[in-house]
PDB file of C-alpha atoms in Angstrom:
ATOM      1  CA  MET S   1      -0.183  -0.005  -0.308  1.00  0.00           C
ATOM      2  CA  SER S   2       0.920   3.579  -0.783  1.00  0.00           C
ATOM      3  CA  GLU S   3       2.348   5.725   1.808  1.00  0.00           C
ATOM      4  CA  ALA S   4       2.719   8.917   0.522  1.00  0.00           C
ATOM      5  CA  THR S   5       1.016  11.354  -0.740  1.00  0.00           C
ATOM      6  CA  SER S   6       0.765  14.469  -2.710  1.00  0.00           C
ATOM      7  CA  SER S   7      -3.349  14.682  -1.870  1.00  0.00           C
ATOM      8  CA  PRO S   8      -4.810  13.317  -0.017  1.00  0.00           C
ATOM      9  CA  ALA S   9      -6.843   9.910  -1.279  1.00  0.00           C
ATOM     10  CA  GLY S  10      -9.799  11.000   0.046  1.00  0.00           C
ATOM     11  CA  SER S  11     -10.463  13.763  -1.905  1.00  0.00           C
ATOM     12  CA  ARG S  12     -10.560  12.446  -4.541  1.00  0.00           C
ATOM     13  CA  GLU S  13     -13.312  10.777  -7.294  1.00  0.00           C
ATOM     14  CA  ARG S  14     -14.315   7.553  -6.029  1.00  0.00           C
ATOM     15  CA  ASP S  15     -17.182   6.467  -8.054  1.00  0.00           C
ATOM     16  CA  VAL S  16     -17.079   4.995 -10.904  1.00  0.00           C
ATOM     17  CA  ALA S  17     -19.801   5.164 -13.564  1.00  0.00           C
ATOM     18  CA  LEU S  18     -21.801   2.240 -15.380  1.00  0.00           C
ATOM     19  CA  TRP S  19     -19.944   2.953 -18.293  1.00  0.00           C
ATOM     20  CA  GLY S  20     -16.763   2.244 -16.156  1.00  0.00           C
ATOM     21  CA  TRP S  21     -17.637  -0.512 -14.443  1.00  0.00           C
ATOM     22  CA  CYS S  22     -18.276  -2.086 -17.997  1.00  0.00           C
ATOM     23  CA  LEU S  23     -15.319  -1.028 -20.061  1.00  0.00           C
ATOM     24  CA  ALA S  24     -13.210  -2.189 -16.904  1.00  0.00           C
ATOM     25  CA  THR S  25     -14.648  -5.913 -17.033  1.00  0.00           C
ATOM     26  CA  LEU S  26     -14.238  -6.088 -20.811  1.00  0.00           C
ATOM     27  CA  ARG S  27     -10.457  -6.007 -19.047  1.00  0.00           C
ATOM     28  CA  LEU S  28     -10.601  -7.563 -16.571  1.00  0.00           C
ATOM     29  CA  ALA S  29     -11.592 -10.842 -18.614  1.00  0.00           C
ATOM     30  CA  LEU S  30      -9.341  -9.769 -21.627  1.00  0.00           C
ATOM     31  CA  ILE S  31      -6.196  -9.852 -19.184  1.00  0.00           C
ATOM     32  CA  LEU S  32      -7.566 -13.610 -17.693  1.00  0.00           C
ATOM     33  CA  ALA S  33      -7.769 -14.252 -20.960  1.00  0.00           C
ATOM     34  CA  ALA S  34      -4.383 -13.268 -21.339  1.00  0.00           C
ATOM     35  CA  LEU S  35      -2.709 -14.748 -18.381  1.00  0.00           C
ATOM     36  CA  LEU S  36      -4.729 -17.863 -19.656  1.00  0.00           C
ATOM     37  CA  ILE S  37      -2.292 -18.272 -22.556  1.00  0.00           C
ATOM     38  CA  CYS S  38       1.011 -16.823 -21.360  1.00  0.00           C
ATOM     39  CA  ALA S  39       1.154 -19.427 -18.197  1.00  0.00           C
ATOM     40  CA  PRO S  40       0.577 -22.333 -20.576  1.00  0.00           C
ATOM     41  CA  LEU S  41       3.416 -20.160 -22.902  1.00  0.00           C
ATOM     42  CA  TYR S  42       5.316 -20.080 -20.273  1.00  0.00           C
ATOM     43  CA  TYR S  43       5.475 -24.135 -18.991  1.00  0.00           C
ATOM     44  CA  LEU S  44       6.110 -24.788 -22.183  1.00  0.00           C
ATOM     45  CA  LEU S  45       8.989 -22.928 -23.323  1.00  0.00           C
ATOM     46  CA  ALA S  46      10.880 -23.654 -19.523  1.00  0.00           C
ATOM     47  CA  PRO S  47      12.631 -26.982 -20.288  1.00  0.00           C
ATOM     48  CA  PHE S  48      13.551 -25.108 -23.637  1.00  0.00           C
ATOM     49  CA  THR S  49      15.492 -21.741 -22.819  1.00  0.00           C
ATOM     50  CA  LYS S  50      16.598 -19.765 -19.580  1.00  0.00           C
ATOM     51  CA  HIS S  51      15.407 -16.035 -19.922  1.00  0.00           C
ATOM     52  CA  ASN S  52      11.530 -17.455 -20.540  1.00  0.00           C
ATOM     53  CA  PRO S  53       9.987 -14.723 -22.730  1.00  0.00           C
ATOM     54  CA  ALA S  54       5.833 -15.444 -21.840  1.00  0.00           C
ATOM     55  CA  PRO S  55       5.937 -14.108 -18.125  1.00  0.00           C
ATOM     56  CA  ARG S  56       7.265 -10.448 -20.115  1.00  0.00           C
ATOM     57  CA  LEU S  57       4.874 -10.862 -22.831  1.00  0.00           C
ATOM     58  CA  PHE S  58       1.436 -11.242 -20.988  1.00  0.00           C
ATOM     59  CA  LEU S  59       2.957  -8.303 -18.829  1.00  0.00           C
ATOM     60  CA  ARG S  60       2.963  -6.105 -21.918  1.00  0.00           C
ATOM     61  CA  VAL S  61      -0.287  -7.485 -23.471  1.00  0.00           C
ATOM     62  CA  VAL S  62      -1.791  -6.230 -19.452  1.00  0.00           C
ATOM     63  CA  THR S  63       0.489  -2.480 -19.954  1.00  0.00           C
ATOM     64  CA  THR S  64      -1.749  -2.556 -23.883  1.00  0.00           C
ATOM     65  CA  ILE S  65      -5.091  -4.262 -22.028  1.00  0.00           C
ATOM     66  CA  ALA S  66      -5.246  -0.835 -19.397  1.00  0.00           C
ATOM     67  CA  GLY S  67      -4.467   1.941 -21.529  1.00  0.00           C
ATOM     68  CA  VAL S  68      -1.192   2.619 -21.460  1.00  0.00           C
ATOM     69  CA  ARG S  69       0.379   4.132 -24.911  1.00  0.00           C
ATOM     70  CA  LEU S  70       4.072   3.495 -24.023  1.00  0.00           C
ATOM     71  CA  ARG S  71       7.385   5.351 -25.257  1.00  0.00           C
ATOM     72  CA  ILE S  72      10.738   5.003 -24.549  1.00  0.00           C
ATOM     73  CA  ALA S  73      13.048   7.893 -23.869  1.00  0.00           C
ATOM     74  CA  GLY S  74      16.615   7.929 -23.650  1.00  0.00           C
ATOM     75  CA  THR S  75      19.323   4.480 -24.065  1.00  0.00           C
ATOM     76  CA  ARG S  76      19.614   1.058 -22.670  1.00  0.00           C
ATOM     77  CA  ALA S  77      23.108   1.124 -21.313  1.00  0.00           C
ATOM     78  CA  ALA S  78      23.569  -2.961 -21.664  1.00  0.00           C
ATOM     79  CA  SER S  79      22.314  -5.827 -21.558  1.00  0.00           C
ATOM     80  CA  ARG S  80      22.555  -6.868 -17.984  1.00  0.00           C
ATOM     81  CA  ILE S  81      21.637  -4.221 -16.721  1.00  0.00           C
ATOM     82  CA  PHE S  82      20.278  -2.610 -12.938  1.00  0.00           C
ATOM     83  CA  PHE S  83      17.384  -0.128 -12.967  1.00  0.00           C
ATOM     84  CA  LEU S  84      15.671   2.502 -10.175  1.00  0.00           C
ATOM     85  CA  ALA S  85      12.993   3.998 -11.355  1.00  0.00           C
ATOM     86  CA  ASN S  86      10.754   6.098  -9.263  1.00  0.00           C
ATOM     87  CA  HIS S  87       6.897   4.582  -8.284  1.00  0.00           C
ATOM     88  CA  VAL S  88       4.100   5.560  -8.675  1.00  0.00           C
ATOM     89  CA  SER S  89       1.451   3.183  -9.862  1.00  0.00           C
ATOM     90  CA  TRP S  90       1.302  -0.470  -9.850  1.00  0.00           C
ATOM     91  CA  LEU S  91       1.553  -0.104 -14.213  1.00  0.00           C
ATOM     92  CA  ASP S  92       4.910   0.627 -12.941  1.00  0.00           C
ATOM     93  CA  ILE S  93       5.597  -2.848 -12.810  1.00  0.00           C
ATOM     94  CA  PRO S  94       3.773  -3.815 -16.428  1.00  0.00           C
ATOM     95  CA  ALA S  95       5.205  -1.062 -18.155  1.00  0.00           C
ATOM     96  CA  MET S  96       8.624  -1.105 -17.077  1.00  0.00           C
ATOM     97  CA  ALA S  97       8.731  -5.286 -17.810  1.00  0.00           C
ATOM     98  CA  ALA S  98       7.350  -4.122 -21.634  1.00  0.00           C
ATOM     99  CA  ALA S  99       9.556  -1.785 -22.225  1.00  0.00           C
ATOM    100  CA  THR S 100      13.225  -3.279 -20.578  1.00  0.00           C
ATOM    101  CA  GLY S 101      11.647  -6.830 -20.395  1.00  0.00           C
ATOM    102  CA  SER S 102      13.982  -6.385 -16.447  1.00  0.00           C
ATOM    103  CA  ALA S 103      12.746  -8.879 -13.469  1.00  0.00           C
ATOM    104  CA  PHE S 104      11.591  -7.207 -10.104  1.00  0.00           C
ATOM    105  CA  VAL S 105      12.756  -6.812  -6.601  1.00  0.00           C
ATOM    106  CA  ALA S 106       9.198  -6.578  -4.150  1.00  0.00           C
ATOM    107  CA  HIS S 107       7.814  -5.871  -0.901  1.00  0.00           C
ATOM    108  CA  ASP S 108       7.082  -9.835   0.778  1.00  0.00           C
ATOM    109  CA  GLY S 109       3.916  -8.447   0.845  1.00  0.00           C
ATOM    110  CA  LEU S 110       2.876  -9.673  -2.140  1.00  0.00           C
ATOM    111  CA  ALA S 111       4.429 -12.938  -0.846  1.00  0.00           C
ATOM    112  CA  ALA S 112       1.845 -13.472   1.374  1.00  0.00           C
ATOM    113  CA  ILE S 113      -1.730 -14.027  -1.969  1.00  0.00           C
ATOM    114  CA  GLY S 114      -0.819 -16.859  -3.352  1.00  0.00           C
ATOM    115  CA  PRO S 115      -1.895 -15.822  -7.576  1.00  0.00           C
ATOM    116  CA  LEU S 116       0.284 -12.770  -6.371  1.00  0.00           C
ATOM    117  CA  ARG S 117       3.289 -14.692  -5.448  1.00  0.00           C
ATOM    118  CA  TRP S 118       2.685 -17.592  -7.889  1.00  0.00           C
ATOM    119  CA  LEU S 119       2.458 -14.996 -10.836  1.00  0.00           C
ATOM    120  CA  CYS S 120       5.589 -12.309  -9.244  1.00  0.00           C
ATOM    121  CA  ARG S 121       7.710 -16.053  -9.268  1.00  0.00           C
ATOM    122  CA  LEU S 122       7.705 -16.508 -12.957  1.00  0.00           C
ATOM    123  CA  ASN S 123       8.600 -13.610 -13.419  1.00  0.00           C
ATOM    124  CA  ASP S 124      12.291 -14.176 -11.240  1.00  0.00           C
ATOM    125  CA  THR S 125      10.339 -11.060  -9.112  1.00  0.00           C
ATOM    126  CA  VAL S 126      13.384 -11.103  -5.413  1.00  0.00           C
ATOM    127  CA  PHE S 127      11.060 -10.887  -2.707  1.00  0.00           C
ATOM    128  CA  VAL S 128      11.909  -8.603   0.092  1.00  0.00           C
ATOM    129  CA  ALA S 129      11.793  -7.480   4.181  1.00  0.00           C
ATOM    130  CA  ARG S 130      12.354  -4.116   3.785  1.00  0.00           C
ATOM    131  CA  HIS S 131      12.206  -4.009   7.549  1.00  0.00           C
ATOM    132  CA  ASP S 132      13.671  -7.128   8.183  1.00  0.00           C
ATOM    133  CA  ARG S 133      17.422  -5.424   8.744  1.00  0.00           C
ATOM    134  CA  LEU S 134      18.387  -9.184  10.265  1.00  0.00           C
ATOM    135  CA  SER S 135      17.852 -10.793   6.772  1.00  0.00           C
ATOM    136  CA  VAL S 136      19.823  -7.822   4.046  1.00  0.00           C
ATOM    137  CA  ALA S 137      23.162 -10.438   3.381  1.00  0.00           C
ATOM    138  CA  SER S 138      20.837 -12.786   2.285  1.00  0.00           C
ATOM    139  CA  GLN S 139      18.314 -10.351   0.602  1.00  0.00           C
ATOM    140  CA  VAL S 140      21.408  -9.027  -0.952  1.00  0.00           C
ATOM    141  CA  GLU S 141      22.733 -12.141  -2.099  1.00  0.00           C
ATOM    142  CA  GLN S 142      19.401 -13.200  -3.784  1.00  0.00           C
ATOM    143  CA  ILE S 143      19.137  -9.498  -5.743  1.00  0.00           C
ATOM    144  CA  ARG S 144      23.402 -10.108  -6.893  1.00  0.00           C
ATOM    145  CA  ALA S 145      21.892 -14.100  -7.561  1.00  0.00           C
ATOM    146  CA  ALA S 146      19.119 -12.961 -10.407  1.00  0.00           C
ATOM    147  CA  LEU S 147      21.563 -10.273 -11.526  1.00  0.00           C
ATOM    148  CA  ARG S 148      22.788 -12.744 -12.928  1.00  0.00           C
ATOM    149  CA  GLU S 149      20.143 -15.330 -14.425  1.00  0.00           C
ATOM    150  CA  THR S 150      17.697 -12.456 -15.324  1.00  0.00           C
ATOM    151  CA  GLY S 151      20.079 -10.007 -16.825  1.00  0.00           C
ATOM    152  CA  ALA S 152      17.806  -6.779 -15.903  1.00  0.00           C
ATOM    153  CA  LEU S 153      16.453  -5.670 -12.535  1.00  0.00           C
ATOM    154  CA  THR S 154      14.705  -3.252 -11.232  1.00  0.00           C
ATOM    155  CA  ILE S 155      14.225  -1.885  -8.691  1.00  0.00           C
ATOM    156  CA  PHE S 156      12.229   0.736  -6.590  1.00  0.00           C
ATOM    157  CA  PRO S 157      14.330   2.686  -3.519  1.00  0.00           C
ATOM    158  CA  GLU S 158      11.858   4.877  -1.925  1.00  0.00           C
ATOM    159  CA  GLY S 159       9.928   1.476  -1.337  1.00  0.00           C
ATOM    160  CA  THR S 160       5.940   2.972  -2.058  1.00  0.00           C
ATOM    161  CA  THR S 161       4.363   5.098  -4.589  1.00  0.00           C
ATOM    162  CA  SER S 162       4.226   8.494  -4.032  1.00  0.00           C
ATOM    163  CA  GLY S 163       1.940  11.163  -5.770  1.00  0.00           C
ATOM    164  CA  GLY S 164       4.102  11.089  -8.983  1.00  0.00           C
ATOM    165  CA  ASN S 165       5.354  15.151  -8.662  1.00  0.00           C
ATOM    166  CA  ALA S 166       8.227  14.144  -6.709  1.00  0.00           C
ATOM    167  CA  LEU S 167      10.026  12.161  -4.945  1.00  0.00           C
ATOM    168  CA  LEU S 168      10.700  10.410  -1.427  1.00  0.00           C
ATOM    169  CA  PRO S 169      13.801   9.388  -0.173  1.00  0.00           C
ATOM    170  CA  PHE S 170      15.539   6.832  -1.265  1.00  0.00           C
ATOM    171  CA  LYS S 171      16.386   3.243   0.403  1.00  0.00           C
ATOM    172  CA  SER S 172      20.095   1.954   0.477  1.00  0.00           C
ATOM    173  CA  SER S 173      20.446  -1.244   1.729  1.00  0.00           C
ATOM    174  CA  LEU S 174      19.364  -3.094  -0.924  1.00  0.00           C
ATOM    175  CA  LEU S 175      22.314  -1.252  -3.063  1.00  0.00           C
ATOM    176  CA  SER S 176      24.706  -3.178  -1.413  1.00  0.00           C
ATOM    177  CA  ALA S 177      24.826  -6.228  -3.729  1.00  0.00           C
ATOM    178  CA  LEU S 178      26.376  -4.312  -6.211  1.00  0.00           C
ATOM    179  CA  ASP S 179      29.597  -4.720  -5.052  1.00  0.00           C
ATOM    180  CA  ALA S 180      33.491  -4.705  -6.614  1.00  0.00           C
ATOM    181  CA  GLU S 181      31.816  -7.659  -8.044  1.00  0.00           C
ATOM    182  CA  THR S 182      29.352  -5.830 -10.079  1.00  0.00           C
ATOM    183  CA  ASP S 183      30.941  -3.430 -11.313  1.00  0.00           C
ATOM    184  CA  HIS S 184      30.508  -3.965 -14.476  1.00  0.00           C
ATOM    185  CA  ILE S 185      27.358  -4.270 -15.137  1.00  0.00           C
ATOM    186  CA  PRO S 186      25.116  -0.837 -15.287  1.00  0.00           C
ATOM    187  CA  VAL S 187      23.071   1.176 -11.942  1.00  0.00           C
ATOM    188  CA  GLN S 188      20.729   3.511 -14.263  1.00  0.00           C
ATOM    189  CA  PRO S 189      17.295   6.010 -12.999  1.00  0.00           C
ATOM    190  CA  VAL S 190      14.676   5.674 -14.355  1.00  0.00           C
ATOM    191  CA  TRP S 191      11.709   8.274 -14.421  1.00  0.00           C
ATOM    192  CA  LEU S 192       7.931   7.160 -15.324  1.00  0.00           C
ATOM    193  CA  ASP S 193       6.448   9.849 -16.168  1.00  0.00           C
ATOM    194  CA  TYR S 194       2.786   9.957 -16.825  1.00  0.00           C
ATOM    195  CA  GLY S 195       1.550  13.504 -17.311  1.00  0.00           C
ATOM    196  CA  SER S 196      -1.270  14.961 -17.085  1.00  0.00           C
ATOM    197  CA  ALA S 197      -2.786  11.849 -15.656  1.00  0.00           C
ATOM    198  CA  THR S 198       0.031  11.182 -12.697  1.00  0.00           C
ATOM    199  CA  HIS S 199      -2.588  12.320 -10.349  1.00  0.00           C
ATOM    200  CA  GLU S 200      -5.694  10.348 -11.224  1.00  0.00           C
ATOM    201  CA  ILE S 201      -3.370   7.137 -11.365  1.00  0.00           C
ATOM    202  CA  ALA S 202      -1.285   7.980  -8.640  1.00  0.00           C
ATOM    203  CA  TRP S 203      -1.170   4.858  -5.395  1.00  0.00           C
ATOM    204  CA  VAL S 204      -1.294   7.091  -2.642  1.00  0.00           C
ATOM    205  CA  GLY S 205      -3.209   7.373   0.690  1.00  0.00           C
ATOM    206  CA  ASN S 206      -5.040   5.183   2.088  1.00  0.00           C
ATOM    207  CA  GLU S 207      -6.528   4.279  -1.226  1.00  0.00           C
ATOM    208  CA  PRO S 208      -7.439   0.003  -1.183  1.00  0.00           C
ATOM    209  CA  GLY S 209      -5.058  -1.137  -3.301  1.00  0.00           C
ATOM    210  CA  LEU S 210      -8.521  -3.063  -5.520  1.00  0.00           C
ATOM    211  CA  ASP S 211      -9.917   0.640  -5.916  1.00  0.00           C
ATOM    212  CA  ASN S 212      -6.753   2.195  -7.450  1.00  0.00           C
ATOM    213  CA  ALA S 213      -6.286  -1.000 -10.302  1.00  0.00           C
ATOM    214  CA  LEU S 214     -10.777  -0.550 -10.281  1.00  0.00           C
ATOM    215  CA  ARG S 215     -10.534   3.474 -10.844  1.00  0.00           C
ATOM    216  CA  ILE S 216      -7.515   2.385 -13.039  1.00  0.00           C
ATOM    217  CA  LEU S 217      -9.498  -0.110 -15.322  1.00  0.00           C
ATOM    218  CA  ALA S 218     -12.574   1.898 -15.657  1.00  0.00           C
ATOM    219  CA  ARG S 219     -10.423   4.911 -17.221  1.00  0.00           C
ATOM    220  CA  TRP S 220     -11.756   5.883 -20.611  1.00  0.00           C
ATOM    221  CA  ARG S 221      -8.862   7.659 -21.854  1.00  0.00           C
ATOM    222  CA  PRO S 222      -5.811   6.034 -22.674  1.00  0.00           C
ATOM    223  CA  ILE S 223      -3.123   7.036 -20.381  1.00  0.00           C
ATOM    224  CA  TYR S 224       0.977   8.182 -21.985  1.00  0.00           C
ATOM    225  CA  LEU S 225       3.544   7.574 -20.052  1.00  0.00           C
ATOM    226  CA  VAL S 226       7.058   7.881 -21.074  1.00  0.00           C
ATOM    227  CA  VAL S 227       9.943   5.380 -19.441  1.00  0.00           C
ATOM    228  CA  ASN S 228      12.805   7.886 -19.779  1.00  0.00           C
ATOM    229  CA  LEU S 229      15.831   6.059 -19.023  1.00  0.00           C
ATOM    230  CA  LEU S 230      18.445   8.303 -18.625  1.00  0.00           C
ATOM    231  CA  PRO S 231      21.633   8.177 -18.073  1.00  0.00           C
ATOM    232  CA  PRO S 232      24.048   5.248 -16.249  1.00  0.00           C
ATOM    233  CA  LEU S 233      25.853   6.534 -13.205  1.00  0.00           C
ATOM    234  CA  THR S 234      28.994   7.251 -12.936  1.00  0.00           C
ATOM    235  CA  GLU S 235      31.873   5.247 -11.685  1.00  0.00           C
ATOM    236  CA  SER S 236      31.571   8.150  -8.619  1.00  0.00           C
ATOM    237  CA  GLY S 237      28.229   8.430  -8.312  1.00  0.00           C
ATOM    238  CA  ARG S 238      28.405   4.514  -7.555  1.00  0.00           C
ATOM    239  CA  ALA S 239      31.274   4.591  -4.111  1.00  0.00           C
ATOM    240  CA  ASP S 240      28.897   3.337  -2.096  1.00  0.00           C
ATOM    241  CA  ARG S 241      24.924   1.749  -1.522  1.00  0.00           C
ATOM    242  CA  LYS S 242      24.105   5.690  -0.038  1.00  0.00           C
ATOM    243  CA  ILE S 243      26.161   7.670  -2.375  1.00  0.00           C
ATOM    244  CA  MET S 244      23.681   5.441  -5.117  1.00  0.00           C
ATOM    245  CA  ALA S 245      20.624   5.961  -3.921  1.00  0.00           C
ATOM    246  CA  ARG S 246      21.222  10.037  -3.808  1.00  0.00           C
ATOM    247  CA  ALA S 247      23.053   9.675  -7.280  1.00  0.00           C
ATOM    248  CA  GLY S 248      20.371   7.670  -8.288  1.00  0.00           C
ATOM    249  CA  ARG S 249      17.688  10.611  -6.710  1.00  0.00           C
ATOM    250  CA  GLU S 250      19.347  13.700  -8.472  1.00  0.00           C
ATOM    251  CA  ALA S 251      19.004  12.432 -11.822  1.00  0.00           C
ATOM    252  CA  ILE S 252      15.197  11.542 -11.196  1.00  0.00           C
ATOM    253  CA  ALA S 253      14.439  14.475  -9.742  1.00  0.00           C
ATOM    254  CA  LYS S 254      16.440  16.857 -12.068  1.00  0.00           C
ATOM    255  CA  ALA S 255      14.834  15.250 -15.605  1.00  0.00           C
ATOM    256  CA  MET S 256      11.610  16.164 -13.535  1.00  0.00           C
ATOM    257  CA  THR S 257      12.189  19.945 -12.821  1.00  0.00           C
ATOM    258  CA  HIS S 258      13.941  20.060 -15.653  1.00  0.00           C
ATOM    259  CA  SER S 259      10.226  18.804 -17.989  1.00  0.00           C
ATOM    260  CA  GLY S 260       8.592  21.056 -15.015  1.00  0.00           C
ATOM    261  CA  THR S 261       6.974  18.468 -13.463  1.00  0.00           C
TER     262      THR S 261
END
């Protein structure tokens, strides 16, 4: 659930018009149909490929069904890469997968929800307990393994969704996975820019996740999202995990400022 907000969730209009419910129902049916195709495809391809394309295909289809019109700005720095992205909505995950083929680092709260855990595991998600300091070393090793196995991994260092018009502090603990052994893997900040739709789709305050999902799926107008692949961090910006978190945040904040966000 989101923690930070640029405006109270209670100030939003929660009611969905009848036509909106019809659209949300249609989209949910299409997402289910895509899952029924992609899940068997995953198991069919599993014995023959290390990087199974089925989960990314499914997330790409979900992005389109949800009404997202995706555009990529900038260049991916390498095939094996670590992305640091801002976090606005659940749409960030399918959109990043569609744009980059990335796997993700996710809060372990998702692991408690059986179907979501299964779907996340298919996409090589690494579950972490952000508040369990005793398990940080184990989590760091999981992230290193995921980087070796998947080639691209995305983390949302804010630790929760925000209103999208400002950044929360970046948490640095898991960035210790990037040590001397991974110096050759670029760390690339990513700004997910939803433009004028940011406030409308952001998951903030006390809004339940289901309410947010239905509100977005009931939206008739398309959501224009630009995935801005910013220049990778320099060697000095990777001196340690705290510097890395600060440099990544500053890069995204600078891009937001220059755009007038």
